[in-house]
PDB file of C-alpha atoms in Angstrom:
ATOM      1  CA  UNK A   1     -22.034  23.869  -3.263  1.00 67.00           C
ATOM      2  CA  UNK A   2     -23.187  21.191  -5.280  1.00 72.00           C
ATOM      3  CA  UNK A   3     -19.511  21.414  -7.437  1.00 84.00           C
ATOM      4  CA  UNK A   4     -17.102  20.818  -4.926  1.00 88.00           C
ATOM      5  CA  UNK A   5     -16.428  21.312  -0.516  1.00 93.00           C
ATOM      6  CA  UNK A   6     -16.407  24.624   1.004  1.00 94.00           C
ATOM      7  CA  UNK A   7     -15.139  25.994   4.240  1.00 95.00           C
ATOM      8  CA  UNK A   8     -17.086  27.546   6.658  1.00 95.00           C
ATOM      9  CA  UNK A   9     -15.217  30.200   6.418  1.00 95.00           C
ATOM     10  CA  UNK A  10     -15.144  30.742   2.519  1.00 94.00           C
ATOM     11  CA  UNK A  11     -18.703  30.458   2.241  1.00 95.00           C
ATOM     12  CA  UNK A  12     -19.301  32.873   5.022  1.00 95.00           C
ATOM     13  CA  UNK A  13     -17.056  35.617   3.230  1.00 93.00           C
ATOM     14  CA  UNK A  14     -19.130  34.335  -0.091  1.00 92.00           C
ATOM     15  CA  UNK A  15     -22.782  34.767   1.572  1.00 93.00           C
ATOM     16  CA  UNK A  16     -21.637  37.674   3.481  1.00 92.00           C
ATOM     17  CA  UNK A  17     -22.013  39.859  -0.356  1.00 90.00           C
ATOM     18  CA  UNK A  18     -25.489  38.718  -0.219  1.00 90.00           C
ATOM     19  CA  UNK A  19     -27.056  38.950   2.914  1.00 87.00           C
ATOM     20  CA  UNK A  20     -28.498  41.890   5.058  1.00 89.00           C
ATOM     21  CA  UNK A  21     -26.427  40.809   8.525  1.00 91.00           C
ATOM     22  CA  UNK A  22     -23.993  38.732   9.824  1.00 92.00           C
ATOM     23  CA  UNK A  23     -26.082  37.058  11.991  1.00 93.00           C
ATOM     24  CA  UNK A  24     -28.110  35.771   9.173  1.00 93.00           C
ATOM     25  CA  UNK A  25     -24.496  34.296   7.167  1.00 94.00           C
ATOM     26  CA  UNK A  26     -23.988  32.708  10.928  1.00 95.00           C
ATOM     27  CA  UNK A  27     -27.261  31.440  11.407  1.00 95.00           C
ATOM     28  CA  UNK A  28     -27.291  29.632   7.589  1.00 94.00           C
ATOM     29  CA  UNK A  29     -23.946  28.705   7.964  1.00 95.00           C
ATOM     30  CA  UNK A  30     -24.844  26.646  11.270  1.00 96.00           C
ATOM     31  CA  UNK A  31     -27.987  25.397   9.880  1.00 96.00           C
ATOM     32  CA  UNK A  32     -25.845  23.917   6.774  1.00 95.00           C
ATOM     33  CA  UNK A  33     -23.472  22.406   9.129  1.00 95.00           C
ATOM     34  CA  UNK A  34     -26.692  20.746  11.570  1.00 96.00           C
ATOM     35  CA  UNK A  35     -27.258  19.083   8.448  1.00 96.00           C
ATOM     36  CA  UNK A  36     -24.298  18.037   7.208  1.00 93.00           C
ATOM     37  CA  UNK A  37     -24.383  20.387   3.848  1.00 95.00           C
ATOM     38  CA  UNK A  38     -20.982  21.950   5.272  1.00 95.00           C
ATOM     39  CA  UNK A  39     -18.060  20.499   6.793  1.00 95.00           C
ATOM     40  CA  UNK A  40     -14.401  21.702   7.144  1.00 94.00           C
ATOM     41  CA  UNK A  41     -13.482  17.811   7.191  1.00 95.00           C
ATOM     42  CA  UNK A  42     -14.791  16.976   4.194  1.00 96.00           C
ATOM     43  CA  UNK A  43     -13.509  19.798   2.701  1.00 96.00           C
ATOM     44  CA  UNK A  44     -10.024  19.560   4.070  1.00 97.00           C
ATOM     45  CA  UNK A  45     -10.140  15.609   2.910  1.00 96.00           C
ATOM     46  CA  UNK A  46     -10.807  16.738  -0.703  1.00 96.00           C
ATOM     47  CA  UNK A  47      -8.378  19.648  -0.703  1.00 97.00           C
ATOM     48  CA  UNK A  48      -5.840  16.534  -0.137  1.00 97.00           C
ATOM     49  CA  UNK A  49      -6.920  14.296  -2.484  1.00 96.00           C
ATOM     50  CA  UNK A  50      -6.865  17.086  -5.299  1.00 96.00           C
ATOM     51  CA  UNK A  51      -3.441  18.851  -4.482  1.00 96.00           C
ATOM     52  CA  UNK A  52      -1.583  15.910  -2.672  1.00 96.00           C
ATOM     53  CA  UNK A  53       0.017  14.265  -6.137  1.00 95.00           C
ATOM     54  CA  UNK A  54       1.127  17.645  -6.868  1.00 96.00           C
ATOM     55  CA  UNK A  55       2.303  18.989  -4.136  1.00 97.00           C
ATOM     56  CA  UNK A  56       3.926  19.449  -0.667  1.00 97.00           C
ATOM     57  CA  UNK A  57       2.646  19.424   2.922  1.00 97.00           C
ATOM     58  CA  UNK A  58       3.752  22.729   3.164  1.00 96.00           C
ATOM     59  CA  UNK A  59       1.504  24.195   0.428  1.00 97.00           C
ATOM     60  CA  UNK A  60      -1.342  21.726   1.540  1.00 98.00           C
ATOM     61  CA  UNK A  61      -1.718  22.551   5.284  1.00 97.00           C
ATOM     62  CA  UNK A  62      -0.915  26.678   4.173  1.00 97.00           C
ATOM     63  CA  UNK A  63      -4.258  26.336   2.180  1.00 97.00           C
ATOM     64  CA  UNK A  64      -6.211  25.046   5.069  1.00 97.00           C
ATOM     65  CA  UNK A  65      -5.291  27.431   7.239  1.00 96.00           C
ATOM     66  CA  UNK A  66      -6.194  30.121   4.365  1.00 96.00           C
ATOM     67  CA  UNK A  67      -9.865  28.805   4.286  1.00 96.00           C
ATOM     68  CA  UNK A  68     -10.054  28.547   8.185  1.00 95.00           C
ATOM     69  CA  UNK A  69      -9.798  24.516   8.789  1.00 96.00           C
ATOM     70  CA  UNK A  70      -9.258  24.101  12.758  1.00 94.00           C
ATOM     71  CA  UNK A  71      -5.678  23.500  13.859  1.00 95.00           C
ATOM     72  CA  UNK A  72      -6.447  19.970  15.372  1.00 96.00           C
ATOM     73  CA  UNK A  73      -7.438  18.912  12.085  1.00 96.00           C
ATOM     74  CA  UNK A  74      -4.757  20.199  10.324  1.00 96.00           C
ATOM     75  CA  UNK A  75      -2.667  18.559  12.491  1.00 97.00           C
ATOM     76  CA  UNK A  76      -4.295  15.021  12.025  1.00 96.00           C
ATOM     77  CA  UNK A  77      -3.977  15.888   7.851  1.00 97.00           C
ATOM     78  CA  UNK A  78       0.232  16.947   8.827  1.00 97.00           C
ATOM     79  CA  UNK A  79       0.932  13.761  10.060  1.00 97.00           C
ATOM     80  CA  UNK A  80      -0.913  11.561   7.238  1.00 96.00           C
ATOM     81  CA  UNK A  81       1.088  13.693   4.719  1.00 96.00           C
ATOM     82  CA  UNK A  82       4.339  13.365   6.033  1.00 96.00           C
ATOM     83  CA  UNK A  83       4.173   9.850   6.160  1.00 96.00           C
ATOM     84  CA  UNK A  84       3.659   9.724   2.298  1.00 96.00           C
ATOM     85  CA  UNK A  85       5.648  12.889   1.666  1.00 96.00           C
ATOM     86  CA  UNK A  86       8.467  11.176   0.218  1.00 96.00           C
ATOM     87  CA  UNK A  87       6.445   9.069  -2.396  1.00 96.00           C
ATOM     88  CA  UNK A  88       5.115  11.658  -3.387  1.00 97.00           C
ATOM     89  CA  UNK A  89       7.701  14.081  -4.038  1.00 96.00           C
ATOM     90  CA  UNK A  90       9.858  11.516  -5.620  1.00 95.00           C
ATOM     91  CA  UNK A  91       6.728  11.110  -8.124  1.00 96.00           C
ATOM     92  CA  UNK A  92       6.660  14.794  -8.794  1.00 96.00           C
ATOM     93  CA  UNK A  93      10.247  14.781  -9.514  1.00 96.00           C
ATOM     94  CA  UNK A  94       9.737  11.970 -11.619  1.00 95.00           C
ATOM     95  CA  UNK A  95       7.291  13.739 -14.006  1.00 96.00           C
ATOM     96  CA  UNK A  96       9.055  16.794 -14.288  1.00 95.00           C
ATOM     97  CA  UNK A  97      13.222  15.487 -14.355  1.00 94.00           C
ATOM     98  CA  UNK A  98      14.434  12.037 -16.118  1.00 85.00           C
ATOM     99  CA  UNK A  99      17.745  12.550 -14.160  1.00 89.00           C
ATOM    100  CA  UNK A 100      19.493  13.323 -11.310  1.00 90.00           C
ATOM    101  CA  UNK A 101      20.908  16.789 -11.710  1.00 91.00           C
ATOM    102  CA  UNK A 102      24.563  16.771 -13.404  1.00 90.00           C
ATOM    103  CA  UNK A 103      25.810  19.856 -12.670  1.00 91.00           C
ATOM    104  CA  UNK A 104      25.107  22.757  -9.725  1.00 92.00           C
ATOM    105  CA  UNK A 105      22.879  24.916 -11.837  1.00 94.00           C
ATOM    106  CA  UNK A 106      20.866  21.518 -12.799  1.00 93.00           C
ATOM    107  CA  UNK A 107      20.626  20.951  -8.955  1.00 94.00           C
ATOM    108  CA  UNK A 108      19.731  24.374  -8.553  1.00 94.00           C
ATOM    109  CA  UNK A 109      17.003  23.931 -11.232  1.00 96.00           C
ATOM    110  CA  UNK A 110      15.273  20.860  -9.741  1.00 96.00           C
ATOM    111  CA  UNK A 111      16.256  22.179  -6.071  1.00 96.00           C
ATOM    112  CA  UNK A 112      13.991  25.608  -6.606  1.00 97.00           C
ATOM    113  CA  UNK A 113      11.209  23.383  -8.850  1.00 97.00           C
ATOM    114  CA  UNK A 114      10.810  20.583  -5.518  1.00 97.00           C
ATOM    115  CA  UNK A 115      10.457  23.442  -3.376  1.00 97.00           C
ATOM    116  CA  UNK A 116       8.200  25.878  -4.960  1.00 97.00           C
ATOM    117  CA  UNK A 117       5.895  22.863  -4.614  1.00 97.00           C
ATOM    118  CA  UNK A 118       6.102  23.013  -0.680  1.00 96.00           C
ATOM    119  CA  UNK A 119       8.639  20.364  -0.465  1.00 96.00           C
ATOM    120  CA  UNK A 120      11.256  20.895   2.642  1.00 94.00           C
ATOM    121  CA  UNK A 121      14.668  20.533   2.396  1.00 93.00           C
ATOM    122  CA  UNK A 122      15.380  17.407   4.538  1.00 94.00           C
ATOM    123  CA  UNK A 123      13.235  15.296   1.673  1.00 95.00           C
ATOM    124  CA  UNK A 124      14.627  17.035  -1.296  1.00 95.00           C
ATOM    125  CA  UNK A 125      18.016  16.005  -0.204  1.00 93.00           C
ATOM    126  CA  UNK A 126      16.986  12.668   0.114  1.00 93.00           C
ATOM    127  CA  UNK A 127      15.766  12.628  -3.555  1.00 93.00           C
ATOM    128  CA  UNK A 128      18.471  14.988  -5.070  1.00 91.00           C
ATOM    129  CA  UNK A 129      21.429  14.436  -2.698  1.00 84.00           C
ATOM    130  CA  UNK A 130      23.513  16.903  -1.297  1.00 70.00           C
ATOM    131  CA  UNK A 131      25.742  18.419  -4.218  1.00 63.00           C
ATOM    132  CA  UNK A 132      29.150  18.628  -3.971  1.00 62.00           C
ATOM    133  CA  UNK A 133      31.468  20.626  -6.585  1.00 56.00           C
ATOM    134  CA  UNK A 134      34.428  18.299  -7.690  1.00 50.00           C
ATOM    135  CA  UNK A 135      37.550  20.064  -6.188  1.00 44.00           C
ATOM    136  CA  UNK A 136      39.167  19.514 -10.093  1.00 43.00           C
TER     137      UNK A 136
END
């Protein structure tokens, strides 16, 4: 614990190897939380300021709901992304493309990269564009 946040929920399935009953995982896992050892916000604030420069919302709030972070505070996180979402996927494309794709299969290329990083459409079309073939 003393390397980085845990869930409740990841370090219950972690202790749970360890320990004779459930009851005892539940009972340490509450004490830990009494006194502020454990605590899904802190480890859903540091889950966001590791992956957020490298990725998308979607693949943000997906991994909180993985390790078990409450839905109201996922929610809270949502909206605080999306209002830097576009920064920050425009300084992903950035590192990764010098230039605005020339061709369909460049779009394509840059389309599939932007959205393998949990990037939604409606923002990669404001970075990209929409691409149009030239009827020629």
């Amino acid at each position: 614990m003393s390397r980085r946040e845990y869930s409740r929920l990841e370090l219950g399935r972690r202790l749970a190897a360890h320990a004779e009953s459930a009851e005892e995982v539940e009972a340490l896992l509450d004490a830990l939380v009494e006194q502020k050892w454990l605590s899904n916000e802190r480890f859903a604030n540091s889950v966001v300021n590791r992956r957020a420069s490298r990725v998308g919302a979607r693949v943000i709030l997906q991994e909180l709901r993985q390790h078990g972070v409450d839905v109201h505070q996922t929610e809270i996180i949502k909206e605080e992304l999306m209002a830097t979402e576009l920064e920050r996927a425009k300084q992903v494309w950035g590192k990764k493309f010098s230039a605005p794709p020339e061709d369909a299969r460049s779009y394509a290329k840059q389309y599939r990269f932007m959205a393998s990083r949990g990037f939604s459409g409606r923002i990669l079309q404001q970075i990209l564009g929409d691409w149009e073939e030239d009827p020629a």
